[in-house]
Amino acid sequence: MKDSKYITIEEAIRRFPEETQFNLRGWVYRERKSNKFIFIVLRDESDIIQCVIKKNKTPKLFEKAQDLTIESSIKIRGELREDSRAPTGYELGVTELKVVQIADPFPITEYQSIELLLENRHLWLRSRKIKAILKIRHTIVGAIHEFFRNRGYFEFDAPIFQPSMSEGGATLFKVDYFEDFVYLSQSWQLYAEAGIFSLGKIYNMGPTFRAEKSSTSRHLSEFWMAEMEAAWMELDEIIEVAKDEIRFIISEVINKNKKDLEILERDISILEKYVNAKYPTIKYAKALEILNNTYDMNVPWGKDLRTNEEKTLAEHFNVPVVVTHYPTEIMGFYKPPSEENPEEALCFDMIAPEGYCEIIGGSQRSLSIKNMKQRLEKEGEDPSKYEWYFDLRRYGSVPHSGYGVGVERVVSWICGLDNIKDAIPFPRTMDRKEP
Ligand code: 4AD
Ligand code: MG
């Protein structure tokens, strides 16, 4: 069997019934042996398929296949037929079998604790569930690139080693840097603000690090953020870009990943609703009014919205909701106070429904060196480290804005996951850095 003759299971089913003889290769996903038959469910990157070896028809193969264990790697040739009893509706009658490796007993069996699955993440990546998620993640990442490139944004890269913070000192990872130290990037943003004076509208997707000292189902210490920054744009404009981006991402997943969504048992009609819906934009003050008046929640002005409050708000609207004008006091130094009411900042979060909470954070950017210096000092930061950043306000300053999408947050939501850890191949959290 020449390598070029092998096709994927999905391709074989596509060619059927015009063709019926196929060469497939992959791994034993399940196996069941009796006196007369050996059933193997073969898996490859595309799908699974039931294969059968009959003792009376191919006694030599029947002997050879006795050794096969879960995850053994094999190459087979056989005749495809429809069979409604088989897991995916097709069965391959095996006529040739080459065993590539007999796998050791696989450490993952049917019912396993989440911890064991994480410890064996390098093996669990093969599961149908994680494979479906990874394929959806692939679509989402591609969609983000396509979205921005179609709109004339340039891809622009920022350093991962950074000399100072952008999102607060509490979640910085400090790393040795020769005789000195640096921090791992918390955001691409500050460097992007330099980039827009060259390229106008830019975007990026890159690894992002936060020393989050809480283990929740929504926090990773290493995650991917997809950010955009645009010269001349103001808050209301980037909010519309963000809404369009999310709708585009979801429509791409619906178009390209139906099978994967089915494997994850994700209700596609719910996702379709998000593609067509209008997403409301409300001010923080209005959000408090809803929470306190309709849901008796008692959130005082000036407090950030917590998980429970975000969940309630999103449930109230049942589609992604954008909340703007959070209290300036609790916002990052670069989020400008609004002119009408300096207590409120020109910023926004997008909150996803179904309990997935904040998926996007963004803002217009402050143009006042004085205001930013004061706020940095208040946070205990040395403003002199930000002189290069203040230069951007000194040489042709223009209004500009940007936001960041949490890629794993979006993957989790679209896939309907219980935990963000499954949205990335090898999750990193406060209590997990292996394998
Ligand atoms: O809201 P954040 O902190 O915003 C920024 O970093 C801005 N500088 C972005 C910008 O304006 N360019 O983070 C943006 C998004 C959040 O809304 C969330 O979706 C995600 O990044 N995120 C995390 N995702 C997983 N684990 C974490 N620990 C995350 N922290 C933030
Ligand atoms: Mg945020």
CSV table of C-alpha atoms in Angstrom, one decimal, residues 22-273:
chain,number,residue,atom,x,y,z
A,22,PHE,CA,-10.3,2.3,0.4
A,23,ASN,CA,-6.9,2.5,2.2
A,24,LEU,CA,-7.2,4.1,5.6
A,25,ARG,CA,-4.8,4.6,8.5
A,26,GLY,CA,-5.2,5.7,12.0
A,27,TRP,CA,-5.6,4.5,15.5
A,28,VAL,CA,-7.8,2.0,17.3
A,29,TYR,CA,-10.5,4.0,19.0
A,30,ARG,CA,-12.4,1.1,20.3
A,31,GLU,CA,-12.2,-2.6,19.8
A,32,ARG,CA,-14.5,-5.6,20.6
A,33,LYS,CA,-13.5,-9.2,20.0
A,34,SER,CA,-15.7,-12.3,19.8
A,35,ASN,CA,-15.2,-15.8,18.5
A,36,LYS,CA,-16.2,-14.9,15.0
A,37,PHE,CA,-15.7,-11.1,14.6
A,38,ILE,CA,-13.3,-8.4,15.6
A,39,PHE,CA,-14.8,-4.9,15.5
A,40,ILE,CA,-12.4,-2.0,15.4
A,41,VAL,CA,-13.5,1.6,15.5
A,42,LEU,CA,-10.8,3.3,13.6
A,43,ARG,CA,-10.1,7.0,14.1
A,44,ASP,CA,-8.1,9.5,12.2
A,45,GLU,CA,-8.1,13.3,12.1
A,46,SER,CA,-11.3,13.5,10.2
A,47,ASP,CA,-13.8,11.0,11.8
A,48,ILE,CA,-14.3,7.5,13.2
A,49,ILE,CA,-15.5,4.4,11.3
A,50,GLN,CA,-16.4,0.9,12.3
A,51,CYS,CA,-14.2,-1.8,10.7
A,52,VAL,CA,-14.9,-5.5,10.9
A,53,ILE,CA,-12.7,-8.6,10.5
A,54,LYS,CA,-14.5,-11.9,10.1
A,55,LYS,CA,-12.9,-15.1,11.1
A,56,ASN,CA,-14.5,-17.2,8.4
A,57,LYS,CA,-13.6,-14.7,5.6
A,58,THR,CA,-10.1,-13.7,6.6
A,59,PRO,CA,-8.7,-16.1,9.2
A,60,LYS,CA,-5.1,-14.8,9.0
A,61,LEU,CA,-6.2,-11.2,9.6
A,62,PHE,CA,-8.4,-12.4,12.4
A,63,GLU,CA,-5.3,-13.9,14.1
A,64,LYS,CA,-3.2,-10.8,13.5
A,65,ALA,CA,-5.9,-8.4,14.9
A,66,GLN,CA,-6.1,-10.4,18.2
A,67,ASP,CA,-3.2,-8.3,19.6
A,68,LEU,CA,-4.7,-4.9,18.8
A,69,THR,CA,-5.2,-2.6,21.8
A,70,ILE,CA,-6.8,0.8,22.1
A,71,GLU,CA,-4.6,3.5,20.4
A,72,SER,CA,-2.6,0.9,18.4
A,73,SER,CA,-1.7,2.5,15.1
A,74,ILE,CA,-2.7,0.6,11.9
A,75,LYS,CA,-3.1,0.7,8.2
A,76,ILE,CA,-6.0,-1.0,6.6
A,77,ARG,CA,-7.6,-1.7,3.3
A,78,GLY,CA,-11.2,-2.7,3.0
A,79,GLU,CA,-14.6,-2.4,1.4
A,80,LEU,CA,-17.0,0.3,2.6
A,81,ARG,CA,-20.7,-0.2,3.0
A,82,GLU,CA,-23.5,1.5,4.6
A,83,ASP,CA,-24.5,0.0,7.9
A,84,SER,CA,-27.1,1.6,10.1
A,85,ARG,CA,-25.9,-0.3,13.2
A,86,ALA,CA,-22.4,1.2,13.0
A,87,PRO,CA,-21.7,4.3,15.1
A,88,THR,CA,-21.4,6.7,12.1
A,89,GLY,CA,-23.6,4.7,9.6
A,90,TYR,CA,-20.7,3.0,7.7
A,91,GLU,CA,-18.7,-0.1,8.1
A,92,LEU,CA,-15.5,-1.2,6.5
A,93,GLY,CA,-14.9,-4.9,5.8
A,94,VAL,CA,-11.2,-5.3,6.3
A,95,THR,CA,-9.2,-7.2,3.6
A,96,GLU,CA,-5.7,-6.1,4.5
A,97,LEU,CA,-4.2,-5.0,7.8
A,98,LYS,CA,-0.8,-3.6,8.7
A,99,VAL,CA,0.0,-3.1,12.4
A,100,VAL,CA,2.3,-0.2,12.8
A,101,GLN,CA,2.5,-0.3,16.6
A,102,ILE,CA,0.8,-2.2,19.3
A,103,ALA,CA,0.0,0.4,22.0
A,104,ASP,CA,0.7,-0.1,25.7
A,105,PRO,CA,-2.5,-0.2,27.8
A,106,PHE,CA,-3.9,3.3,27.4
A,107,PRO,CA,-4.1,5.2,30.7
A,108,ILE,CA,-7.4,6.9,29.8
A,109,THR,CA,-10.5,4.7,30.0
A,110,GLU,CA,-14.1,5.6,29.6
A,111,TYR,CA,-14.9,7.4,32.9
A,112,GLN,CA,-12.1,9.5,34.1
A,113,SER,CA,-11.7,12.4,36.5
A,114,ILE,CA,-11.0,15.8,35.1
A,115,GLU,CA,-7.7,15.8,36.9
A,116,LEU,CA,-6.5,12.6,35.3
A,117,LEU,CA,-7.5,13.9,31.9
A,118,LEU,CA,-5.4,17.0,32.5
A,119,GLU,CA,-2.5,15.0,33.7
A,120,ASN,CA,-2.7,13.0,30.5
A,121,ARG,CA,-3.4,16.0,28.3
A,122,HIS,CA,-0.8,15.0,25.8
A,123,LEU,CA,-2.9,11.8,25.2
A,124,TRP,CA,-6.4,13.3,25.8
A,125,LEU,CA,-5.9,15.7,22.8
A,126,ARG,CA,-6.9,12.7,20.7
A,127,SER,CA,-10.4,12.5,22.2
A,128,ARG,CA,-13.3,13.3,20.0
A,129,LYS,CA,-14.3,16.2,22.3
A,130,ILE,CA,-10.9,18.0,22.3
A,131,LYS,CA,-10.4,17.4,18.6
A,132,ALA,CA,-13.8,19.0,17.9
A,133,ILE,CA,-12.9,22.0,20.1
A,134,LEU,CA,-9.4,22.4,18.5
A,135,LYS,CA,-11.0,22.4,15.0
A,136,ILE,CA,-13.5,25.1,16.1
A,137,ARG,CA,-10.6,27.0,17.7
A,138,HIS,CA,-8.8,26.8,14.3
A,139,THR,CA,-11.9,28.3,12.6
A,140,ILE,CA,-12.1,31.1,15.2
A,141,VAL,CA,-8.5,32.0,14.9
A,142,GLY,CA,-8.7,32.0,11.0
A,143,ALA,CA,-11.9,34.1,11.2
A,144,ILE,CA,-10.3,36.8,13.3
A,145,HIS,CA,-7.4,37.1,10.8
A,146,GLU,CA,-9.9,37.2,7.9
A,147,PHE,CA,-12.1,39.7,9.6
A,148,PHE,CA,-9.4,42.3,10.2
A,149,ARG,CA,-7.6,41.7,7.0
A,150,ASN,CA,-10.8,42.1,5.0
A,151,ARG,CA,-11.3,45.5,6.6
A,152,GLY,CA,-7.8,46.7,5.8
A,153,TYR,CA,-6.1,46.2,9.2
A,154,PHE,CA,-2.4,45.3,9.3
A,155,GLU,CA,-1.0,42.6,11.5
A,156,PHE,CA,1.4,44.2,13.9
A,157,ASP,CA,3.5,42.4,16.5
A,158,ALA,CA,4.5,43.6,20.0
A,159,PRO,CA,7.2,42.3,22.3
A,160,ILE,CA,6.2,39.6,24.8
A,161,PHE,CA,9.0,40.7,27.2
A,162,GLN,CA,7.9,44.1,28.5
A,163,PRO,CA,9.5,46.5,31.0
A,164,SER,CA,6.2,47.5,32.6
A,165,MET,CA,2.6,46.7,33.2
A,166,SER,CA,-0.5,47.7,31.3
A,167,GLU,CA,-3.2,45.9,33.2
A,168,GLY,CA,-2.2,46.3,36.8
A,169,GLY,CA,0.8,45.1,38.8
A,170,ALA,CA,-1.1,42.3,40.6
A,171,THR,CA,-1.1,39.8,37.7
A,172,LEU,CA,2.4,40.3,36.3
A,173,PHE,CA,4.8,37.5,35.7
A,174,LYS,CA,8.3,38.6,36.4
A,175,VAL,CA,11.1,36.8,34.5
A,176,ASP,CA,14.9,36.9,34.6
A,177,TYR,CA,16.3,39.0,31.8
A,178,PHE,CA,20.1,38.7,31.7
A,179,GLU,CA,21.2,40.7,34.8
A,180,ASP,CA,17.9,42.4,35.0
A,181,PHE,CA,14.2,41.4,34.8
A,182,VAL,CA,11.2,41.9,32.6
A,183,TYR,CA,7.5,41.0,32.6
A,184,LEU,CA,5.6,38.8,30.3
A,185,SER,CA,3.0,40.6,28.2
A,186,GLN,CA,-0.3,41.3,29.8
A,187,SER,CA,-1.5,43.0,26.6
A,188,TRP,CA,-0.3,44.1,23.2
A,189,GLN,CA,-2.0,47.4,23.6
A,190,LEU,CA,0.6,49.9,24.7
A,191,TYR,CA,2.9,48.9,21.8
A,192,ALA,CA,-0.1,48.9,19.4
A,193,GLU,CA,-0.7,52.5,20.3
A,194,ALA,CA,2.7,53.2,18.8
A,195,GLY,CA,1.9,51.1,15.8
A,196,ILE,CA,-1.2,53.0,14.7
A,197,PHE,CA,0.9,56.1,14.0
A,198,SER,CA,2.6,54.0,11.3
A,199,LEU,CA,-0.1,51.7,10.1
A,200,GLY,CA,-3.4,53.3,11.1
A,201,LYS,CA,-5.6,50.2,11.8
A,202,ILE,CA,-3.8,47.2,13.2
A,203,TYR,CA,-4.6,43.9,14.9
A,204,ASN,CA,-2.8,41.0,16.4
A,205,MET,CA,-3.4,37.7,18.1
A,206,GLY,CA,-0.8,36.5,20.6
A,207,PRO,CA,0.1,34.8,23.8
A,208,THR,CA,-0.8,36.8,26.9
A,209,PHE,CA,0.1,36.2,30.5
A,210,ARG,CA,-1.6,36.9,33.7
A,211,ALA,CA,-0.7,35.6,37.1
A,212,GLU,CA,-4.3,35.1,38.1
A,213,LYS,CA,-4.3,33.9,41.7
A,214,SER,CA,-7.8,32.5,41.5
A,215,SER,CA,-8.7,29.2,39.9
A,216,THR,CA,-12.0,29.8,38.1
A,217,SER,CA,-13.5,28.2,35.1
A,218,ARG,CA,-12.7,31.4,33.1
A,219,HIS,CA,-9.1,32.2,33.9
A,220,LEU,CA,-5.9,30.9,32.4
A,221,SER,CA,-2.5,32.2,33.3
A,222,GLU,CA,-1.4,31.9,29.7
A,223,PHE,CA,-4.0,32.6,27.1
A,224,TRP,CA,-4.4,34.1,23.6
A,225,MET,CA,-5.7,37.6,23.1
A,226,ALA,CA,-6.9,39.0,19.8
A,227,GLU,CA,-6.6,42.7,19.9
A,228,MET,CA,-7.2,45.7,17.6
A,229,GLU,CA,-6.2,49.3,17.8
A,230,ALA,CA,-7.2,52.1,15.4
A,231,ALA,CA,-6.2,55.7,15.0
A,232,TRP,CA,-9.0,58.2,14.8
A,233,MET,CA,-11.7,55.8,16.0
A,234,GLU,CA,-13.7,56.6,19.1
A,235,LEU,CA,-15.5,54.3,21.6
A,236,ASP,CA,-18.8,53.9,19.7
A,237,GLU,CA,-17.0,52.9,16.5
A,238,ILE,CA,-14.9,50.2,18.0
A,239,ILE,CA,-17.9,48.8,19.8
A,240,GLU,CA,-19.5,48.3,16.4
A,241,VAL,CA,-16.4,46.6,15.1
A,242,ALA,CA,-16.4,44.3,18.1
A,243,LYS,CA,-20.0,43.3,17.6
A,244,ASP,CA,-19.4,42.6,13.9
A,245,GLU,CA,-16.3,40.6,14.7
A,246,ILE,CA,-18.2,38.3,17.1
A,247,ARG,CA,-21.0,37.8,14.7
A,248,PHE,CA,-18.5,37.0,11.9
A,249,ILE,CA,-16.7,34.5,14.1
A,250,ILE,CA,-19.9,32.7,15.0
A,251,SER,CA,-21.1,32.6,11.4
A,252,GLU,CA,-17.8,31.0,10.3
A,253,VAL,CA,-18.0,28.3,13.0
A,254,ILE,CA,-21.6,27.5,12.0
A,255,ASN,CA,-20.5,27.3,8.3
A,256,LYS,CA,-17.4,25.2,8.9
A,257,ASN,CA,-17.9,23.2,12.0
A,258,LYS,CA,-21.3,21.7,12.0
A,259,LYS,CA,-20.0,18.2,12.7
A,260,ASP,CA,-17.8,19.4,15.6
A,261,LEU,CA,-20.7,21.3,17.1
A,262,GLU,CA,-22.7,18.1,17.0
A,263,ILE,CA,-20.0,16.1,18.7
A,264,LEU,CA,-20.0,18.8,21.4
A,265,GLU,CA,-23.8,18.6,21.5
A,266,ARG,CA,-23.9,22.4,21.1
A,267,ASP,CA,-27.3,23.7,20.0
A,268,ILE,CA,-26.6,25.4,16.6
A,269,SER,CA,-29.9,27.3,16.7
A,270,ILE,CA,-28.7,29.2,19.7
A,271,LEU,CA,-25.5,30.2,17.8
A,272,GLU,CA,-27.6,31.2,14.8
A,273,LYS,CA,-29.5,33.6,17.0
